[in-house]
Amino acid sequence: MKTEYKRLKGSQSFRQRLLLATLSSTPIIIDDIRADETWPGLHNHEISLLRLFETVSDDCLVQINETGTKLKYKPGIIMGGTQHRPHDCGVSRSIAYFLEPLILLGLFAKKPLTITLKGITNDFKDPSVDTFKSTALPMLKRFGVPAEGLSLKIESRGVPPNGGGEVVLSLPVVQSLSAVNWTEEGFVKKIRGITFSTKVSAQFENSMIRAARGIFNPLLSDVHIFTDHRSGPQAGNSPGYGISLVAETTTGCLISADTAVSHARHEETAGLEDDSKKDLMPPEDVGCGIANILLGEIAQGGVVDSTHQGLLFLLCALCPQDFSKIRVGKLSQHGIETLRNIRDFLNLKFVIKPDPQTQSVLLKGMGYGMKNLSRKIS
């Protein structure tokens, strides 16, 4: 029987296209991947993501043409299990880029997944592994994922340009997710956070904490920010520092913001005087800046921050054929693209209703009815 392939074009939403193709068992062909750009074809992190999908699946078919501008992908069976060989995520994107699709694959695997990922743990492009641990993993519990067997352990830190970080992800398997009615944001009751520093003075962390607390303390008394200074092998291969903050509300919502500072790659600072120092923001500015960004995320409203809208929509879409109702702040570009990909692959549409009183957005949609057929009902 001839396999029918869904045909797509371009490099946009590559990660979600791959994920949704796998979960819906839809073979895809993607043409014209950066065909007209200076560096055409798939980038290193996208090839690494394909290899990761191959690692956790059986009978997965991946074909890439010589220029990397065309991909033929036929999903296999998501196996999961304990992966004894670490996966190298490279240094062009952080580990969190790989974690979001990986957790959704792992939940519907045949066996509980445990895997080690190596690369960059903290940068300014993607959410940090700290934010992923404190915000994304608790979100899964809202959808019925058991806490037992769900963990992310940070073995070592790694920042650009040379990485060197390592995390161990463990996931349970579920028979299905649970639909949610999650529209009450509540009021912020506490703020938690963590700073890190690698191959620089630990005083950088104290400066970030003082600056962040200077913003929060007049507004809230329950503020605790912990430190994580790494040295030696646990500090990775490059110097850097950063901070991850999470606001918890009275209804259990978690709103996050983070950033990291490190030496840019040489090509990112070419032509600038004193290339190695151009992108090193003072730690006081880092702490103050990220605190204000978190306040902005809180002010936008919604049960998650703008960074996690895409994950929230995907979880709702993968629920049983029951309605979920959620509230978010202003729809992010990533959130809008996620809704389009859900429509294209799962044939699901959310009813979107702006709430003029709170400037937030209510979404209601029925799940795809995703079930883990290898998971027996106990």
Tab-separated table of C-alpha atoms in Angstrom:
chain	number	residue	atom	x	y	z
A	1	MET	CA	0.000	0.000	0.000
A	2	LYS	CA	1.441	3.342	-1.057
A	3	THR	CA	2.135	5.801	1.782
A	4	GLU	CA	0.414	9.180	1.465
A	5	TYR	CA	2.560	12.096	2.594
A	6	LYS	CA	1.334	15.466	3.830
A	7	ARG	CA	3.282	18.094	1.861
A	8	LEU	CA	4.575	21.219	3.586
A	9	LYS	CA	6.922	24.064	2.676
A	10	GLY	CA	9.497	26.150	4.501
A	11	SER	CA	11.374	25.966	7.803
A	12	GLN	CA	8.749	27.572	10.045
A	13	SER	CA	7.358	25.585	12.997
A	14	PHE	CA	9.740	22.712	12.203
A	15	ARG	CA	9.714	21.395	15.759
A	16	GLN	CA	5.911	21.337	16.089
A	17	ARG	CA	5.401	19.908	12.626
A	18	LEU	CA	7.679	17.018	13.520
A	19	LEU	CA	5.964	16.501	16.882
A	20	LEU	CA	2.389	16.610	15.561
A	21	ALA	CA	3.293	14.417	12.578
A	22	THR	CA	4.632	11.815	15.032
A	23	LEU	CA	1.710	11.947	17.472
A	24	SER	CA	-0.880	11.803	14.667
A	25	SER	CA	1.101	9.181	12.667
A	26	THR	CA	1.165	11.493	9.643
A	27	PRO	CA	4.060	11.030	7.172
A	28	ILE	CA	5.281	14.410	5.904
A	29	ILE	CA	7.453	15.886	3.166
A	30	ILE	CA	8.831	19.392	3.744
A	31	ASP	CA	10.144	21.190	0.646
A	32	ASP	CA	11.999	24.488	0.207
A	33	ILE	CA	13.659	24.526	3.627
A	34	ARG	CA	15.524	27.874	3.515
A	35	ALA	CA	16.062	27.239	-0.198
A	36	ASP	CA	16.747	30.927	-0.972
A	37	GLU	CA	18.863	31.738	2.075
A	38	THR	CA	22.650	32.124	2.309
A	39	TRP	CA	22.831	28.956	4.409
A	40	PRO	CA	20.150	26.754	2.851
A	41	GLY	CA	18.621	23.634	4.326
A	42	LEU	CA	18.174	22.240	7.801
A	43	HIS	CA	20.232	23.736	10.612
A	44	ASN	CA	22.295	21.677	13.045
A	45	HIS	CA	19.740	21.822	15.858
A	46	GLU	CA	16.964	20.628	13.514
A	47	ILE	CA	19.036	17.656	12.387
A	48	SER	CA	19.802	16.923	16.050
A	49	LEU	CA	16.060	17.021	16.804
A	50	LEU	CA	15.421	14.494	14.035
A	51	ARG	CA	18.084	12.223	15.515
A	52	LEU	CA	16.427	12.556	18.923
A	53	PHE	CA	13.071	11.482	17.453
A	54	GLU	CA	14.850	8.500	15.897
A	55	THR	CA	16.389	7.646	19.276
A	56	VAL	CA	13.059	7.382	21.119
A	57	SER	CA	11.180	5.732	18.205
A	58	ASP	CA	11.274	2.462	16.276
A	59	ASP	CA	10.841	2.192	12.485
A	60	CYS	CA	11.176	5.938	12.016
A	61	LEU	CA	12.147	6.943	8.450
A	62	VAL	CA	14.198	10.114	7.869
A	63	GLN	CA	15.464	11.109	4.411
A	64	ILE	CA	17.214	14.424	3.724
A	65	ASN	CA	18.401	15.502	0.282
A	66	GLU	CA	22.000	16.607	-0.364
A	67	THR	CA	21.338	20.323	0.139
A	68	GLY	CA	19.170	19.750	3.238
A	69	THR	CA	16.277	21.664	1.652
A	70	LYS	CA	13.923	18.672	1.480
A	71	LEU	CA	12.920	16.310	4.286
A	72	LYS	CA	10.917	13.111	4.048
A	73	TYR	CA	9.739	11.916	7.458
A	74	LYS	CA	7.654	8.862	8.302
A	75	PRO	CA	6.911	8.522	12.045
A	76	GLY	CA	7.566	5.287	13.876
A	77	ILE	CA	6.370	3.811	17.164
A	78	ILE	CA	7.282	5.894	20.220
A	79	MET	CA	9.197	3.421	22.380
A	80	GLY	CA	10.662	5.517	25.215
A	81	GLY	CA	12.588	3.377	27.722
A	82	THR	CA	15.926	4.115	29.396
A	83	GLN	CA	18.361	5.581	26.874
A	84	HIS	CA	21.890	4.712	27.994
A	85	ARG	CA	23.629	6.892	25.414
A	86	PRO	CA	23.390	10.686	26.038
A	87	HIS	CA	21.943	12.801	23.238
A	88	ASP	CA	24.136	15.725	22.160
A	89	CYS	CA	21.882	18.720	21.487
A	90	GLY	CA	24.748	20.781	20.079
A	91	VAL	CA	25.309	24.467	20.807
A	92	SER	CA	23.104	26.320	18.302
A	93	ARG	CA	19.963	25.983	20.487
A	94	SER	CA	19.543	25.180	24.154
A	95	ILE	CA	18.351	21.907	25.668
A	96	ALA	CA	14.891	23.411	26.337
A	97	TYR	CA	14.312	23.575	22.558
A	98	PHE	CA	14.400	19.764	22.598
A	99	LEU	CA	12.566	19.262	25.896
A	100	GLU	CA	9.132	20.568	24.853
A	101	PRO	CA	8.532	18.058	22.032
A	102	LEU	CA	10.348	15.331	23.962
A	103	ILE	CA	8.025	15.445	26.989
A	104	LEU	CA	4.931	15.173	24.781
A	105	LEU	CA	6.431	12.218	22.920
A	106	GLY	CA	7.522	10.566	26.157
A	107	LEU	CA	4.073	10.698	27.757
A	108	PHE	CA	2.669	8.537	24.951
A	109	ALA	CA	5.616	6.127	24.697
A	110	LYS	CA	5.397	2.376	25.288
A	111	LYS	CA	7.773	2.572	28.274
A	112	PRO	CA	8.670	5.362	30.742
A	113	LEU	CA	11.416	7.505	29.195
A	114	THR	CA	14.722	8.368	30.884
A	115	ILE	CA	17.278	10.211	28.782
A	116	THR	CA	20.385	12.371	29.250
A	117	LEU	CA	20.676	15.515	27.131
A	118	LYS	CA	23.930	17.437	26.702
A	119	GLY	CA	24.398	20.999	25.464
A	120	ILE	CA	23.356	24.487	26.577
A	121	THR	CA	21.212	24.715	29.720
A	122	ASN	CA	20.843	28.516	29.846
A	123	ASP	CA	20.817	31.130	27.080
A	124	PHE	CA	18.787	34.136	25.959
A	125	LYS	CA	16.979	32.444	23.023
A	126	ASP	CA	15.078	29.622	24.737
A	127	PRO	CA	13.616	29.076	28.204
A	128	SER	CA	16.188	27.800	30.673
A	129	VAL	CA	16.126	24.263	32.067
A	130	ASP	CA	15.339	25.901	35.446
A	131	THR	CA	12.170	27.482	34.077
A	132	PHE	CA	11.257	24.243	32.351
A	133	LYS	CA	11.626	22.383	35.649
A	134	SER	CA	9.682	24.930	37.717
A	135	THR	CA	6.928	25.822	35.223
A	136	ALA	CA	6.480	23.337	32.344
A	137	LEU	CA	6.684	20.110	34.388
A	138	PRO	CA	4.104	21.263	36.998
A	139	MET	CA	1.791	22.190	34.100
A	140	LEU	CA	1.728	18.531	33.062
A	141	LYS	CA	0.239	17.601	36.448
A	142	ARG	CA	-2.764	19.828	35.646
A	143	PHE	CA	-3.522	17.466	32.778
A	144	GLY	CA	-3.388	14.316	34.876
A	145	VAL	CA	0.287	13.369	34.503
A	146	PRO	CA	1.409	11.665	37.749
A	147	ALA	CA	4.173	13.327	39.767
A	148	GLU	CA	5.852	9.979	40.351
A	149	GLY	CA	8.542	9.402	37.740
A	150	LEU	CA	8.421	13.014	36.498
A	151	SER	CA	11.715	14.841	37.009
A	152	LEU	CA	14.449	16.945	35.440
A	153	LYS	CA	17.866	16.805	37.112
A	154	ILE	CA	20.506	19.404	36.235
A	155	GLU	CA	23.845	17.602	36.431
A	156	SER	CA	25.966	20.447	35.034
A	157	ARG	CA	25.481	23.924	33.566
A	158	GLY	CA	26.357	25.020	30.065
A	159	VAL	CA	26.081	28.439	28.402
A	160	PRO	CA	26.972	29.690	24.898
A	161	PRO	CA	29.151	29.493	22.999
A	162	ASN	CA	30.583	26.118	24.069
A	163	GLY	CA	27.847	24.558	26.220
A	164	GLY	CA	28.938	21.640	28.372
A	165	GLY	CA	25.670	21.307	30.300
A	166	GLU	CA	23.911	18.048	31.083
A	167	VAL	CA	20.399	17.198	32.305
A	168	VAL	CA	18.568	13.927	32.953
A	169	LEU	CA	14.862	13.840	32.043
A	170	SER	CA	12.528	11.165	33.407
A	171	LEU	CA	8.910	10.835	32.285
A	172	PRO	CA	6.063	8.504	33.225
A	173	VAL	CA	3.684	7.202	30.569
A	174	VAL	CA	-0.036	7.988	30.604
A	175	GLN	CA	-3.036	6.265	29.068
A	176	SER	CA	-4.498	9.687	28.248
A	177	LEU	CA	-4.431	13.286	29.464
A	178	SER	CA	-7.311	14.979	31.311
A	179	ALA	CA	-9.233	17.953	29.914
A	180	VAL	CA	-9.039	21.126	32.016
A	181	ASN	CA	-11.186	24.091	32.951
A	182	TRP	CA	-8.406	26.519	33.806
A	183	THR	CA	-9.449	30.157	33.609
A	184	GLU	CA	-8.856	31.633	37.069
A	185	GLU	CA	-5.493	33.375	37.342
A	186	GLY	CA	-5.787	34.330	41.019
A	187	PHE	CA	-3.421	36.791	42.710
A	188	VAL	CA	0.350	36.478	43.051
A	189	LYS	CA	1.160	35.109	46.516
A	190	LYS	CA	4.884	34.383	46.230
A	191	ILE	CA	7.885	34.615	43.946
A	192	ARG	CA	10.583	31.980	43.735
A	193	GLY	CA	13.703	31.992	41.645
A	194	ILE	CA	17.190	30.706	41.099
A	195	THR	CA	20.355	32.386	39.882
A	196	PHE	CA	23.343	30.574	38.421
A	197	SER	CA	26.934	31.412	37.618
A	198	THR	CA	29.591	29.414	35.813
A	199	LYS	CA	33.291	30.268	35.699
A	200	VAL	CA	32.617	33.772	37.098
A	201	SER	CA	32.471	35.189	40.629
A	202	ALA	CA	29.544	34.085	42.806
A	203	GLN	CA	29.059	37.789	43.604
A	204	PHE	CA	27.343	38.132	40.228
A	205	GLU	CA	24.453	36.113	41.669
A	206	ASN	CA	24.175	38.295	44.785
A	207	SER	CA	24.012	41.393	42.595
A	208	MET	CA	21.185	39.933	40.469
A	209	ILE	CA	19.226	38.929	43.581
A	210	ARG	CA	19.583	42.355	45.214
A	211	ALA	CA	18.389	44.087	42.050
A	212	ALA	CA	15.397	41.756	41.577
A	213	ARG	CA	14.372	42.018	45.228
A	214	GLY	CA	14.550	45.791	44.928
A	215	ILE	CA	11.699	45.555	42.416
A	216	PHE	CA	9.620	42.897	44.224
A	217	ASN	CA	9.969	43.721	47.931
A	218	PRO	CA	7.773	46.871	47.858
A	219	LEU	CA	5.022	44.726	46.263
A	220	LEU	CA	5.340	41.336	47.977
A	221	SER	CA	6.985	39.985	51.115
A	222	ASP	CA	7.266	36.294	50.127
A	223	VAL	CA	10.244	36.430	47.745
A	224	HIS	CA	12.990	33.777	47.825
A	225	ILE	CA	15.697	33.498	45.176
A	226	PHE	CA	18.243	30.713	45.542
A	227	THR	CA	21.776	30.521	44.157
A	228	ASP	CA	23.569	27.842	42.149
A	229	HIS	CA	27.261	28.624	41.675
A	230	ARG	CA	29.068	25.980	39.622
A	231	SER	CA	32.783	25.409	39.183
A	232	GLY	CA	34.964	22.735	37.663
A	233	PRO	CA	33.319	20.184	35.326
A	234	GLN	CA	29.821	21.138	36.581
A	235	ALA	CA	30.327	24.658	35.220
A	236	GLY	CA	30.465	23.542	31.589
A	237	ASN	CA	32.763	25.052	28.994
A	238	SER	CA	31.982	28.793	29.016
A	239	PRO	CA	31.607	31.592	31.594
A	240	GLY	CA	28.164	33.051	32.192
A	241	TYR	CA	25.396	33.879	34.640
A	242	GLY	CA	21.624	34.259	34.691
A	243	ILE	CA	18.366	34.138	36.600
A	244	SER	CA	15.015	32.348	36.409
A	245	LEU	CA	11.958	33.726	38.252
A	246	VAL	CA	8.518	32.192	38.833
A	247	ALA	CA	5.461	33.897	40.315
A	248	GLU	CA	2.920	31.530	41.898
A	249	THR	CA	-0.693	32.662	42.255
A	250	THR	CA	-3.417	31.774	44.751
A	251	THR	CA	-4.947	29.396	42.170
A	252	GLY	CA	-1.649	27.594	41.478
A	253	CYS	CA	-0.744	29.308	38.199
A	254	LEU	CA	2.976	29.673	37.505
A	255	ILE	CA	4.185	32.705	35.534
A	256	SER	CA	7.872	32.701	34.600
A	257	ALA	CA	10.638	34.769	33.044
A	258	ASP	CA	14.357	34.108	32.667
A	259	THR	CA	17.521	35.179	30.944
A	260	ALA	CA	21.213	34.346	30.773
A	261	VAL	CA	24.334	36.294	29.894
A	262	SER	CA	27.460	34.831	28.310
A	263	HIS	CA	30.127	35.588	25.724
A	264	ALA	CA	28.553	35.674	22.259
A	265	ARG	CA	29.879	33.524	19.471
A	266	HIS	CA	32.543	35.281	17.432
A	267	GLU	CA	30.311	35.640	14.360
A	268	GLU	CA	27.597	37.358	16.465
A	269	THR	CA	29.999	40.149	17.480
A	270	ALA	CA	32.105	40.444	14.361
A	271	GLY	CA	33.174	44.020	13.710
A	272	LEU	CA	32.527	45.261	17.239
A	273	GLU	CA	35.248	46.682	19.439
A	274	ASP	CA	36.261	44.357	22.291
A	275	ASP	CA	34.114	41.520	20.936
A	276	SER	CA	34.340	39.384	24.071
A	277	LYS	CA	32.764	42.021	26.340
A	278	LYS	CA	30.073	43.571	24.131
A	279	ASP	CA	27.226	41.338	25.271
A	280	LEU	CA	28.038	41.050	28.989
A	281	MET	CA	25.254	42.986	30.700
A	282	PRO	CA	26.005	43.999	34.316
A	283	PRO	CA	24.346	41.570	36.781
A	284	GLU	CA	22.375	44.397	38.433
A	285	ASP	CA	20.758	45.231	35.083
A	286	VAL	CA	20.020	41.538	34.486
A	287	GLY	CA	18.205	41.171	37.828
A	288	CYS	CA	16.260	44.402	37.482
A	289	GLY	CA	15.386	43.746	33.827
A	290	ILE	CA	14.049	40.217	34.311
A	291	ALA	CA	12.019	41.289	37.370
A	292	ASN	CA	10.268	43.928	35.272
A	293	ILE	CA	9.689	41.405	32.470
A	294	LEU	CA	8.017	39.069	34.981
A	295	LEU	CA	5.779	41.903	36.205
A	296	GLY	CA	4.817	42.540	32.575
A	297	GLU	CA	3.895	38.872	32.101
A	298	ILE	CA	1.746	38.973	35.244
A	299	ALA	CA	0.017	42.171	34.082
A	300	GLN	CA	-0.929	40.551	30.750
A	301	GLY	CA	-3.084	38.036	32.606
A	302	GLY	CA	-3.673	34.401	31.764
A	303	VAL	CA	-2.906	31.121	33.527
A	304	VAL	CA	0.511	30.800	31.833
A	305	ASP	CA	3.110	33.265	30.559
A	306	SER	CA	3.550	34.012	26.849
A	307	THR	CA	6.461	31.550	26.513
A	308	HIS	CA	4.315	28.584	27.589
A	309	GLN	CA	1.195	29.304	25.512
A	310	GLY	CA	2.251	26.835	22.812
A	311	LEU	CA	2.755	23.984	25.300
A	312	LEU	CA	-0.611	24.750	26.931
A	313	PHE	CA	-2.446	24.619	23.581
A	314	LEU	CA	-0.741	21.357	22.626
A	315	LEU	CA	-1.683	19.726	25.931
A	316	CYS	CA	-5.330	20.784	25.478
A	317	ALA	CA	-5.324	19.449	21.911
A	318	LEU	CA	-3.936	16.068	22.998
A	319	CYS	CA	-6.654	15.561	25.631
A	320	PRO	CA	-9.551	13.104	25.215
A	321	GLN	CA	-12.572	14.192	23.158
A	322	ASP	CA	-13.770	16.525	25.868
A	323	PHE	CA	-13.764	20.310	26.057
A	324	SER	CA	-10.956	22.270	27.700
A	325	LYS	CA	-11.380	25.918	28.590
A	326	ILE	CA	-8.330	28.099	29.291
A	327	ARG	CA	-7.380	31.756	29.650
A	328	VAL	CA	-4.203	33.387	28.347
A	329	GLY	CA	-2.918	36.925	28.037
A	330	LYS	CA	-2.268	38.492	24.638
A	331	LEU	CA	-1.737	35.695	22.114
A	332	SER	CA	1.975	35.363	21.335
A	333	GLN	CA	3.242	34.719	17.815
A	334	HIS	CA	4.357	31.251	18.927
A	335	GLY	CA	0.889	30.637	20.376
A	336	ILE	CA	-0.807	31.620	17.117
A	337	GLU	CA	1.502	29.360	15.085
A	338	THR	CA	0.748	26.493	17.489
A	339	LEU	CA	-3.009	26.913	16.959
A	340	ARG	CA	-2.457	26.817	13.185
A	341	ASN	CA	-0.363	23.652	13.410
A	342	ILE	CA	-2.987	21.975	15.619
A	343	ARG	CA	-5.624	22.833	13.012
A	344	ASP	CA	-3.496	21.533	10.128
A	345	PHE	CA	-2.440	18.226	11.722
A	346	LEU	CA	-5.241	17.336	14.143
A	347	ASN	CA	-8.127	19.128	12.409
A	348	LEU	CA	-9.005	20.902	15.654
A	349	LYS	CA	-10.091	24.510	16.072
A	350	PHE	CA	-10.333	26.482	19.284
A	351	VAL	CA	-13.093	29.024	19.885
A	352	ILE	CA	-11.240	32.250	20.736
A	353	LYS	CA	-13.073	34.915	22.731
A	354	PRO	CA	-11.333	38.112	23.872
A	355	ASP	CA	-12.320	39.276	27.364
A	356	PRO	CA	-12.489	43.099	27.172
A	357	GLN	CA	-12.714	43.464	30.971
A	358	THR	CA	-9.358	41.812	31.669
A	359	GLN	CA	-7.689	42.207	28.228
A	360	SER	CA	-7.097	38.434	28.306
A	361	VAL	CA	-8.277	35.762	25.854
A	362	LEU	CA	-10.513	32.751	26.561
A	363	LEU	CA	-10.055	29.630	24.434
A	364	LYS	CA	-12.306	26.586	24.295
A	365	GLY	CA	-11.638	23.468	22.266
A	366	MET	CA	-12.219	19.740	22.115
A	367	GLY	CA	-9.288	17.350	22.396
A	368	TYR	CA	-8.037	15.070	19.635
A	369	GLY	CA	-8.673	11.962	21.729
A	370	MET	CA	-5.010	10.978	21.938
A	371	LYS	CA	-4.600	7.616	23.704
A	372	ASN	CA	-1.574	5.552	24.567
A	373	LEU	CA	-2.659	2.186	23.189
A	374	SER	CA	0.342	0.412	24.726
A	375	ARG	CA	-0.679	1.522	28.222
A	376	LYS	CA	-3.036	-1.008	29.813
A	377	ILE	CA	-5.846	0.146	32.073
A	378	SER	CA	-5.052	-0.991	35.601
